[in-house]
CSV table of N, CA and C in Angstrom, one decimal:
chain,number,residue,atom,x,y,z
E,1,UNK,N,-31.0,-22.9,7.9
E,1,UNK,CA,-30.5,-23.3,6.7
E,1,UNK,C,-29.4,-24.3,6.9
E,2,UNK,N,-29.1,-24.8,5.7
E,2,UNK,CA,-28.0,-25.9,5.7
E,2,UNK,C,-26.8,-25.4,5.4
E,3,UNK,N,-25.3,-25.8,6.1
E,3,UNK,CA,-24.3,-25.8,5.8
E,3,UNK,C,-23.8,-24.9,4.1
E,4,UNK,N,-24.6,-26.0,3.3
E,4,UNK,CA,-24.9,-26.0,1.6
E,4,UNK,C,-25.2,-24.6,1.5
E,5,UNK,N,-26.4,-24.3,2.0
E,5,UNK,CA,-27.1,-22.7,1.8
E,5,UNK,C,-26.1,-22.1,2.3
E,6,UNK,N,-25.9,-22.0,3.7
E,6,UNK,CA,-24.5,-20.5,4.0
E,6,UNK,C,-23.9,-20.4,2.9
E,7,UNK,N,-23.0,-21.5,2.1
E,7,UNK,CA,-21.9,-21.5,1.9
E,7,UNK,C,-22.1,-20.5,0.7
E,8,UNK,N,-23.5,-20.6,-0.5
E,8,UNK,CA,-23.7,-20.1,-0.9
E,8,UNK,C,-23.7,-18.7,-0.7
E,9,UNK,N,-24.4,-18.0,0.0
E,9,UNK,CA,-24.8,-16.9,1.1
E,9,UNK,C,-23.2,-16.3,0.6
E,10,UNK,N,-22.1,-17.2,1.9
E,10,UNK,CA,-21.2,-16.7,2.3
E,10,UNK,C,-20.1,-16.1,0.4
E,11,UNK,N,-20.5,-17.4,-0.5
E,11,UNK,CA,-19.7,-17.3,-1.6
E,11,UNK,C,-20.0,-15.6,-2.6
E,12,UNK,N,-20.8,-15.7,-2.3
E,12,UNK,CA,-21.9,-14.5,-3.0
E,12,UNK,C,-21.6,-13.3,-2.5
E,13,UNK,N,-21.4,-13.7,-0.9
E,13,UNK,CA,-21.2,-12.0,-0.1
E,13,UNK,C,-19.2,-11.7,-0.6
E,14,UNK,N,-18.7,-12.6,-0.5
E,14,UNK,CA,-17.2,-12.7,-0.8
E,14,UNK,C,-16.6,-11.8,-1.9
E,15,UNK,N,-17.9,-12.5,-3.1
E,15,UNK,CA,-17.8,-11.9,-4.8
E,15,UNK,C,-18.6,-10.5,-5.1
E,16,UNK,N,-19.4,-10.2,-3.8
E,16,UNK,CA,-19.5,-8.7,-4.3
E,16,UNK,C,-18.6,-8.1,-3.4
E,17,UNK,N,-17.8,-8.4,-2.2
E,17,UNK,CA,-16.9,-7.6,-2.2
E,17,UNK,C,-15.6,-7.6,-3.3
E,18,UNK,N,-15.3,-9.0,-3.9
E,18,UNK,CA,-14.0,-8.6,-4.8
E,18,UNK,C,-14.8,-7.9,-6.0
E,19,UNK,N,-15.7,-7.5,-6.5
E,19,UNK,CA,-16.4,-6.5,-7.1
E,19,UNK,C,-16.4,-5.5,-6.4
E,20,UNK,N,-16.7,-5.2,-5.3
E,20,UNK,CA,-17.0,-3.6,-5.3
E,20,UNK,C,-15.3,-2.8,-5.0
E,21,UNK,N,-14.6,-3.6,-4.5
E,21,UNK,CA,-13.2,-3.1,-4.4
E,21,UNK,C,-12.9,-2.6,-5.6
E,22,UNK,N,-13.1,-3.5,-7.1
E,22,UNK,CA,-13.1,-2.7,-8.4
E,22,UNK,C,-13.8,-1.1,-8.2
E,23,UNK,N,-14.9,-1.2,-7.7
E,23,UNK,CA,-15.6,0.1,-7.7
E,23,UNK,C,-14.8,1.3,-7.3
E,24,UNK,N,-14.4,1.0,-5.6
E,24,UNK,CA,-14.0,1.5,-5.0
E,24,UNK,C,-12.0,2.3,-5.7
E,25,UNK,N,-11.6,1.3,-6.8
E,25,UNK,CA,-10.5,2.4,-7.1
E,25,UNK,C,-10.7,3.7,-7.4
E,26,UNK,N,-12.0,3.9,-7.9
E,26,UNK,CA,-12.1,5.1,-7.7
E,26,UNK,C,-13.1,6.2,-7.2
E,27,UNK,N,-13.1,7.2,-6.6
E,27,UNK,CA,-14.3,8.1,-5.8
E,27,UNK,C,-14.8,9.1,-6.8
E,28,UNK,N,-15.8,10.0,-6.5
E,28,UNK,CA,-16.4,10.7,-7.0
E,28,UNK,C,-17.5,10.2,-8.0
E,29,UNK,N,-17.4,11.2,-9.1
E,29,UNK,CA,-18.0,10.9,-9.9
E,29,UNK,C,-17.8,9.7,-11.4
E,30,UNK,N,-16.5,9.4,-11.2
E,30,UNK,CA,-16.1,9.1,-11.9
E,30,UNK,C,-16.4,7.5,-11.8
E,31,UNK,N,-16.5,7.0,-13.4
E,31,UNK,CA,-16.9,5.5,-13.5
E,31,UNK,C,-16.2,5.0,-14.1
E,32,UNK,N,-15.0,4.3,-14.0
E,32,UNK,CA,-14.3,3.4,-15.2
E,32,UNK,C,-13.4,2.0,-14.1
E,33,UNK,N,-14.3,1.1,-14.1
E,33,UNK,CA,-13.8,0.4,-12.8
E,33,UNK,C,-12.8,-0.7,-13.3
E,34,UNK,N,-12.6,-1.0,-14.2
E,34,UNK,CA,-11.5,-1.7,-14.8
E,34,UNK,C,-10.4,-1.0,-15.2
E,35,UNK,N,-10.1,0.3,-15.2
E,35,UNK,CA,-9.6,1.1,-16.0
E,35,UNK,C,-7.8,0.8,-15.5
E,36,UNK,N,-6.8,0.8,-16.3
E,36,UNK,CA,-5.5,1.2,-15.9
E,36,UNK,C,-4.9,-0.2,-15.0
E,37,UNK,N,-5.9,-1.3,-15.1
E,37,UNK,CA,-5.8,-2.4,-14.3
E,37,UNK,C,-4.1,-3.0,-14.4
E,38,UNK,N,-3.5,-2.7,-15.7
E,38,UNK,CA,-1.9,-3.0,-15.9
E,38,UNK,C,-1.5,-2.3,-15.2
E,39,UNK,N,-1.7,-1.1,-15.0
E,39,UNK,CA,-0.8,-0.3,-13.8
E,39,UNK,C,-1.0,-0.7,-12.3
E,40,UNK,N,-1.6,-1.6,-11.9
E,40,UNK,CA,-1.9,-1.7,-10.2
E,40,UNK,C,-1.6,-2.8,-10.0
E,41,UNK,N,-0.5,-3.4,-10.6
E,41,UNK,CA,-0.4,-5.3,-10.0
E,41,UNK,C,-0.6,-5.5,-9.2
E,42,UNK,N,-0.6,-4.9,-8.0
E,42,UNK,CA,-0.6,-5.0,-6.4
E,42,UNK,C,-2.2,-5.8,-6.2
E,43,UNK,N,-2.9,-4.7,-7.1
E,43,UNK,CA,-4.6,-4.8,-7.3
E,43,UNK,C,-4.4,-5.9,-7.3
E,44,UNK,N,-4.3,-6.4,-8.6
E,44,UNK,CA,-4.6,-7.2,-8.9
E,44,UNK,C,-4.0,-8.8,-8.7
E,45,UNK,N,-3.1,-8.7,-7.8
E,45,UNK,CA,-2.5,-9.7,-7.2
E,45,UNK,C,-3.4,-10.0,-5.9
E,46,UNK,N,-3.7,-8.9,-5.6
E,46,UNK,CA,-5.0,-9.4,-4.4
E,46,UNK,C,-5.9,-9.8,-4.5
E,47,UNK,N,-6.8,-9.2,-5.8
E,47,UNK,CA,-8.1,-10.1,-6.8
E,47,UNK,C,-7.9,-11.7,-6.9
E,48,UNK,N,-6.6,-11.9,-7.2
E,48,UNK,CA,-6.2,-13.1,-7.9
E,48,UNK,C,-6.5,-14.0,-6.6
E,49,UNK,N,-5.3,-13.1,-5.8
E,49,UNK,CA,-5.4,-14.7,-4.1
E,49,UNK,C,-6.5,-14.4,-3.4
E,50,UNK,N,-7.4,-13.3,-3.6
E,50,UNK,CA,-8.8,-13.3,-3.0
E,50,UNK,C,-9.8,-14.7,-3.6
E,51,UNK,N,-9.7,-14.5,-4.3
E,51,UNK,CA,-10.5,-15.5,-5.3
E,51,UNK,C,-10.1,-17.0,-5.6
E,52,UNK,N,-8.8,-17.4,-5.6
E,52,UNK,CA,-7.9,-18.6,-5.3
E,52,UNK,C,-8.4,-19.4,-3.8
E,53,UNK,N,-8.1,-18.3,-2.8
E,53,UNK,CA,-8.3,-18.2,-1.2
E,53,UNK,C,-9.6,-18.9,-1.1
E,54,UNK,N,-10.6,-18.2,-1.8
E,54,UNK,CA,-12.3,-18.8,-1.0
E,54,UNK,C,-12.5,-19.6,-2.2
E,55,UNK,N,-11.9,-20.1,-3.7
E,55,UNK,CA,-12.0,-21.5,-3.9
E,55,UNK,C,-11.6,-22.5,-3.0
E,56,UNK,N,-10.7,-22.5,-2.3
E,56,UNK,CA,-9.8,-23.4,-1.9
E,56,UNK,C,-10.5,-23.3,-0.1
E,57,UNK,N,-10.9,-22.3,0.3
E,57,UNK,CA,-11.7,-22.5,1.3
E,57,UNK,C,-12.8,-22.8,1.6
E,58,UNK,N,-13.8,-22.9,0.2
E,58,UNK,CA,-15.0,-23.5,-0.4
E,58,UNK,C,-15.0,-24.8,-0.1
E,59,UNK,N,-14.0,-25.4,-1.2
E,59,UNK,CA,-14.1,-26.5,-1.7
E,59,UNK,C,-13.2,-27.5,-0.5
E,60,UNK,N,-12.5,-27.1,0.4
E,60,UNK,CA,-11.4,-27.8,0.8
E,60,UNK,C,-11.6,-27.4,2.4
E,61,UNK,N,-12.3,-26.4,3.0
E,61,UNK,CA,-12.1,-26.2,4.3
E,61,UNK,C,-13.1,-27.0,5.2
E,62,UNK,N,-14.3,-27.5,4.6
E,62,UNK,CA,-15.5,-28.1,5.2
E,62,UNK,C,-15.4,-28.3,6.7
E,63,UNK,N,-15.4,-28.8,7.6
E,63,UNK,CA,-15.4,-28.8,9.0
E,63,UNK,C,-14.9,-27.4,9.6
E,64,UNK,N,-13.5,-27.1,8.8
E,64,UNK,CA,-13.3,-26.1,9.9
E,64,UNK,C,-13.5,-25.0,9.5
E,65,UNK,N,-14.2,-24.7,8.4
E,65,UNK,CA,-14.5,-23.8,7.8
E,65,UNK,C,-16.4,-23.5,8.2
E,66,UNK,N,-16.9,-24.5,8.2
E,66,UNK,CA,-18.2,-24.8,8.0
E,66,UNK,C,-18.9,-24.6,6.8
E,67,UNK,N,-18.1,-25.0,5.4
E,67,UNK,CA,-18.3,-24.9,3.8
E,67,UNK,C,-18.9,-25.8,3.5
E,68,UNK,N,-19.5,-26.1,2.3
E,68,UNK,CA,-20.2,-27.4,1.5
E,68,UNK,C,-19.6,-26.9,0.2
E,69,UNK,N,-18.6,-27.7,-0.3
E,69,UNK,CA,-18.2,-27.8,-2.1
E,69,UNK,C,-19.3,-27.8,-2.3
E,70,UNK,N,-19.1,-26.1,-3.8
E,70,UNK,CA,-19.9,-25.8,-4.7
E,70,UNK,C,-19.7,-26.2,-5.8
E,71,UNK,N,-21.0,-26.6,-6.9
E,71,UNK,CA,-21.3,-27.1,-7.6
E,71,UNK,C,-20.6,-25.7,-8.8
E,72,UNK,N,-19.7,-26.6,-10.2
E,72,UNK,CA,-19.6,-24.9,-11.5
E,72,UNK,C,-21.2,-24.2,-11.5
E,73,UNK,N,-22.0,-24.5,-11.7
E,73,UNK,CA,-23.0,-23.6,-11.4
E,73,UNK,C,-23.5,-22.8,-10.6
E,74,UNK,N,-23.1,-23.2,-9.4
E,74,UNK,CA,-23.6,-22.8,-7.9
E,74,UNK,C,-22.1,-21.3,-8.0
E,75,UNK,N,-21.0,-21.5,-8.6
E,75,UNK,CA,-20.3,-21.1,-8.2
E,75,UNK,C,-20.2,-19.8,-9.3
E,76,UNK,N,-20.8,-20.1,-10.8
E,76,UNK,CA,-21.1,-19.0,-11.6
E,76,UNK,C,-22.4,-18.3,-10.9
E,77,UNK,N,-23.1,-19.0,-10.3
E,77,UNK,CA,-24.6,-18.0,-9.6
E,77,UNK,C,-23.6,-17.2,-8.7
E,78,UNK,N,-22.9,-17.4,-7.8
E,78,UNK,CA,-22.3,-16.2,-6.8
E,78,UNK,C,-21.5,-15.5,-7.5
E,79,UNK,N,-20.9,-15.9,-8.5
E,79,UNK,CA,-19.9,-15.2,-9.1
E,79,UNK,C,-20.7,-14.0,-9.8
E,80,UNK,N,-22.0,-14.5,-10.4
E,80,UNK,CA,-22.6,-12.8,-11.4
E,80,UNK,C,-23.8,-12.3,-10.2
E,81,UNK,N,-24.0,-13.4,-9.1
E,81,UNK,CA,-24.5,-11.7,-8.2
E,81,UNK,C,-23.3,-11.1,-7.2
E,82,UNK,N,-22.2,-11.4,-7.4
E,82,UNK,CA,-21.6,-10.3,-6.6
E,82,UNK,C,-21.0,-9.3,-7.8
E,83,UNK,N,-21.2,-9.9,-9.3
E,83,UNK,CA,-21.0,-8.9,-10.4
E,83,UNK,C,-21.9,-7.8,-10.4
E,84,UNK,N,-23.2,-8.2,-9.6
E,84,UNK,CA,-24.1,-7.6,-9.9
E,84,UNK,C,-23.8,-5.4,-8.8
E,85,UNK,N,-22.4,-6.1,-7.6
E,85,UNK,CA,-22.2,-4.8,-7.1
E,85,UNK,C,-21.6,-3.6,-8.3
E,86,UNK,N,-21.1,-4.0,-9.4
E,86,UNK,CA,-20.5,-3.3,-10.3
E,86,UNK,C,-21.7,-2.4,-11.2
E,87,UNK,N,-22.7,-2.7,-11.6
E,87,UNK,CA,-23.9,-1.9,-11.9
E,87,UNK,C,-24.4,-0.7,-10.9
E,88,UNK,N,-24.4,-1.7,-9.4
E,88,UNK,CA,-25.0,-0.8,-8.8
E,88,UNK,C,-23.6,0.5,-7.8
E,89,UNK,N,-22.7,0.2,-8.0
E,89,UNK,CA,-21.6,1.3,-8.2
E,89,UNK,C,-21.8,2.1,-9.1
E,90,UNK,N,-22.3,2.1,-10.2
E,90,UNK,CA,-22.5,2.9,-11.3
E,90,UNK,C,-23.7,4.0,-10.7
E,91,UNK,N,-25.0,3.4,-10.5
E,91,UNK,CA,-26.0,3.4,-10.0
E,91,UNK,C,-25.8,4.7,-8.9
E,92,UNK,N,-24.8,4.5,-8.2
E,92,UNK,CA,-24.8,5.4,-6.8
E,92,UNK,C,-24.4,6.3,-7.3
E,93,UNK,N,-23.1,6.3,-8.6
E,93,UNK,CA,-22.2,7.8,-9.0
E,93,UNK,C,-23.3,8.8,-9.4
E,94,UNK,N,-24.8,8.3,-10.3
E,94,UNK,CA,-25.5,8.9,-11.1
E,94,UNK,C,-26.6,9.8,-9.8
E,95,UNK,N,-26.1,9.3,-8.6
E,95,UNK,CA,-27.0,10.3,-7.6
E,95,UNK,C,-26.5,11.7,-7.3
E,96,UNK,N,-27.0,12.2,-7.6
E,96,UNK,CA,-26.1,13.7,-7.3
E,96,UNK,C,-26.3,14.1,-5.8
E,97,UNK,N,-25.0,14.7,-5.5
E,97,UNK,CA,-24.9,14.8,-4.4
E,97,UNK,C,-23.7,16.3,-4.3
E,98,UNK,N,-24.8,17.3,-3.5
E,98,UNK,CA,-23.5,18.3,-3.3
E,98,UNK,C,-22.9,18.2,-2.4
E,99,UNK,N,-21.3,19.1,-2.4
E,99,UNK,CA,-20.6,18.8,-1.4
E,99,UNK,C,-19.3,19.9,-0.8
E,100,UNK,N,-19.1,20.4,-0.4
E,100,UNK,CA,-18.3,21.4,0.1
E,100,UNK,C,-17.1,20.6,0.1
E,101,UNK,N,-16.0,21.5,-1.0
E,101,UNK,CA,-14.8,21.2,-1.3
E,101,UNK,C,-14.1,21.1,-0.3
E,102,UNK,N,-14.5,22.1,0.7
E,102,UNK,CA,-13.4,22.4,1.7
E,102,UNK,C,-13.4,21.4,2.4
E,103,UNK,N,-14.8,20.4,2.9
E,103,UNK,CA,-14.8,20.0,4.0
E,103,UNK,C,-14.9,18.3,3.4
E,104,UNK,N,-15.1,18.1,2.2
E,104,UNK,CA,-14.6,16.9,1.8
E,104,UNK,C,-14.2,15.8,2.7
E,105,UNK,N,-14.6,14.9,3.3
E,105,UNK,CA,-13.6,13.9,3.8
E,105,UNK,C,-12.7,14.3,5.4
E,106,UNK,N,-13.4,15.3,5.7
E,106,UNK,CA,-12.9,16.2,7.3
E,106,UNK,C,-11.4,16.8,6.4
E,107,UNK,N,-11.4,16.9,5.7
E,107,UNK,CA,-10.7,17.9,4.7
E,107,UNK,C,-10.7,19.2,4.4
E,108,UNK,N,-9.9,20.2,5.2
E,108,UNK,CA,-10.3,21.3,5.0
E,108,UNK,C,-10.1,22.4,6.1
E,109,UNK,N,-10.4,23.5,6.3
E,109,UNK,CA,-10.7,24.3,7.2
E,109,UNK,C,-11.9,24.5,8.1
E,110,UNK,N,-13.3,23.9,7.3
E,110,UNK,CA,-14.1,24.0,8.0
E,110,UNK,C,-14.5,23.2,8.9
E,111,UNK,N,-14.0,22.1,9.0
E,111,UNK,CA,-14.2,21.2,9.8
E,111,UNK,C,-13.0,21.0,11.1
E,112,UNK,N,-13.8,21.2,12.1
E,112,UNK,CA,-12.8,21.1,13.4
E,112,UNK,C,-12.0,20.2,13.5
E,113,UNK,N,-10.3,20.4,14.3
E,113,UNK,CA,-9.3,19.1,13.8
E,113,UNK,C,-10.2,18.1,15.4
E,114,UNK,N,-10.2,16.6,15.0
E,114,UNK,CA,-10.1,16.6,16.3
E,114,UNK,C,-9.0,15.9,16.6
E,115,UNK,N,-8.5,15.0,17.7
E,115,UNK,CA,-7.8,14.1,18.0
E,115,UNK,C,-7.7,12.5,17.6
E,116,UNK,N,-7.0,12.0,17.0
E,116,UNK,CA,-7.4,10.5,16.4
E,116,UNK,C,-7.3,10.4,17.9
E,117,UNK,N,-8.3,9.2,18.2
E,117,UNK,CA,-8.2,8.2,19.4
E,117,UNK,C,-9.0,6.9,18.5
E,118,UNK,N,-9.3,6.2,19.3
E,118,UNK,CA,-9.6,5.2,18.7
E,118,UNK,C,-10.3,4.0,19.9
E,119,UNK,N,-11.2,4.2,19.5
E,119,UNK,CA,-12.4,3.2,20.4
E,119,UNK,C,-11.8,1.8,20.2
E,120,UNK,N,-11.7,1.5,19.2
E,120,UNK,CA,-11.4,-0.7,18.4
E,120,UNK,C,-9.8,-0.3,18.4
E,121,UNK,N,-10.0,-1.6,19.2
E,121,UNK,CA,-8.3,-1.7,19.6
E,121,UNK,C,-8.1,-3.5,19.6
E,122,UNK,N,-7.0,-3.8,20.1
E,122,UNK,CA,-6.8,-5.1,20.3
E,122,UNK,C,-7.9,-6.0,21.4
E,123,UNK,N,-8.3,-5.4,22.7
E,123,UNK,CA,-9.4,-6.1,23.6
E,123,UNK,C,-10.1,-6.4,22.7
E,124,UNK,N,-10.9,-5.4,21.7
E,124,UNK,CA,-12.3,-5.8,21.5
E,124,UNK,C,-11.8,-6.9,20.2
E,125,UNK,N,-10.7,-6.9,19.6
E,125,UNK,CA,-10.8,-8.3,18.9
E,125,UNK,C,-10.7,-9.4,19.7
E,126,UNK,N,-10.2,-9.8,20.6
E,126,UNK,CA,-9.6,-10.9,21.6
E,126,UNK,C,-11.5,-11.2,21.9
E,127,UNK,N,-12.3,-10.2,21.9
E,127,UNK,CA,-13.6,-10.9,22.7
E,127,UNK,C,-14.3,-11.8,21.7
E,128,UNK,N,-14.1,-11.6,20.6
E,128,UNK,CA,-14.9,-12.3,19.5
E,128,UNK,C,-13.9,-13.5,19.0
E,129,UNK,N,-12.6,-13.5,19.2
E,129,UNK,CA,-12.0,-14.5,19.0
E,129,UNK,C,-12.1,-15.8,20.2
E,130,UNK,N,-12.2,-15.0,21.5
E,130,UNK,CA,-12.4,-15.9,22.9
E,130,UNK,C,-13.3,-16.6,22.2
E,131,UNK,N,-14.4,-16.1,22.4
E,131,UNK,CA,-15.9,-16.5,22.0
E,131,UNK,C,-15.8,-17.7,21.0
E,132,UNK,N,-15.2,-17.7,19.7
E,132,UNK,CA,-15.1,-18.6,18.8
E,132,UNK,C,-14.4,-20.1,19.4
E,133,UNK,N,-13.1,-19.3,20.2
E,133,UNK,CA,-12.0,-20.3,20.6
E,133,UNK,C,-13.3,-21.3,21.6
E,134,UNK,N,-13.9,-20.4,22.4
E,134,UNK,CA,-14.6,-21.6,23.5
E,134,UNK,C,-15.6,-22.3,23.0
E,135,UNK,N,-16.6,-21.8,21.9
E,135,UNK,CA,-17.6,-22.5,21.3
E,135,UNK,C,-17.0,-23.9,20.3
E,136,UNK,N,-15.9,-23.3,19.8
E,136,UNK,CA,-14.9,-24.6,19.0
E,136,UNK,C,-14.7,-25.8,20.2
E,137,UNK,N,-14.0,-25.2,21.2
E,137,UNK,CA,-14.0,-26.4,22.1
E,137,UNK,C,-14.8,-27.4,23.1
E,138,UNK,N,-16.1,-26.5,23.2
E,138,UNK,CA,-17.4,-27.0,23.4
E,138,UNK,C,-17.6,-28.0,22.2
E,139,UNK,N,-17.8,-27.8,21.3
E,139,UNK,CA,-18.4,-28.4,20.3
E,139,UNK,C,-17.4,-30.1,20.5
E,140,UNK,N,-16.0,-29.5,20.4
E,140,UNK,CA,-14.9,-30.6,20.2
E,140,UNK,C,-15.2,-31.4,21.5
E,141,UNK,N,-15.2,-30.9,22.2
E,141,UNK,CA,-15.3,-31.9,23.6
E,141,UNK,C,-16.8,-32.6,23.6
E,142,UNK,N,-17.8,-32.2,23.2
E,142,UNK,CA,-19.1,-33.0,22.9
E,142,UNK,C,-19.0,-34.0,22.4
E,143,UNK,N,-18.1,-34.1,21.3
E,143,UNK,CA,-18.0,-34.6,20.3
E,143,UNK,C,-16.6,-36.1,20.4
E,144,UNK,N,-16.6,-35.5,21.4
E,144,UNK,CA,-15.3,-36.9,22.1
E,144,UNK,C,-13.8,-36.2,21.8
E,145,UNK,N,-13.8,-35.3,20.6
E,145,UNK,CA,-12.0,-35.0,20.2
E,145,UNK,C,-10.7,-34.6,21.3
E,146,UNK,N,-11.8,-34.4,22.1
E,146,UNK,CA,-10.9,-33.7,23.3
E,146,UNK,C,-10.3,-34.3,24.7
């Protein structure tokens, strides 16, 4: 694919996550994903620079981003299929699903305590950033900048 195409891809995957985060204010059964939106500025101060952020990384990052400026259409198409995660949040509440109160969420008595440890630590990000850092400057040194 082309630069053009990711960007699309990438704009669409962006907008159903700042949709499904709507979902996500609330668990269970419950559906009202806009709801009480005046009470959470915090929310919604991160909606706001989520969405500002990947305009402006869209339209303005091109090389180092690897973006292609989208077209107002191109950018209403990513905008109503990442709308489209908000139906299907709905979609998942209407699946019924039993569940033991107690053990909810490792919540509870029945479930054994264990120990937080934690596998993902700082190494394993440093490996995927190396990786970027050296492929960046492969590229740049091919390319004469170096």
């Amino acid at each position: 694919g082309t630069r053009h195409h990711f960007t699309i891809i990438f704009n669409a995957f962006v907008f159903c996550q700042v949709f499904n985060e709507f979902n996500a204010r609330e668990i269970g059964d419950v559906f009202d994903p806009f709801k009480k939106l005046g009470t959470s500025p915090m929310f919604v101060i991160v909606i706001i620079f989520t969405i500002i952020a990947q305009w402006f990384i869209v339209e303005y990052g091109g090389d180092f981003t690897q973006t292609y400026p989208l077209s107002f259409e191109e950018w209403e198409i990513t905008f109503m299929l990442g709308a489209m995660s908000i139906p299907v949040g709905y979609l998942m509440r209407l699946i019924p699903i039993d569940e033991d109160p107690d053990s909810f969420a490792g919540i509870g008595n029945s479930m054994p305590k264990k120990k937080p440890t934690s596998s993902f630590g700082m190494p394993s990000l440093l490996i995927p950033l190396a990786a970027a850092a050296y492929q960046f400057y492969k590229e740049a040194d091919g390319e004469g900048l170096i």
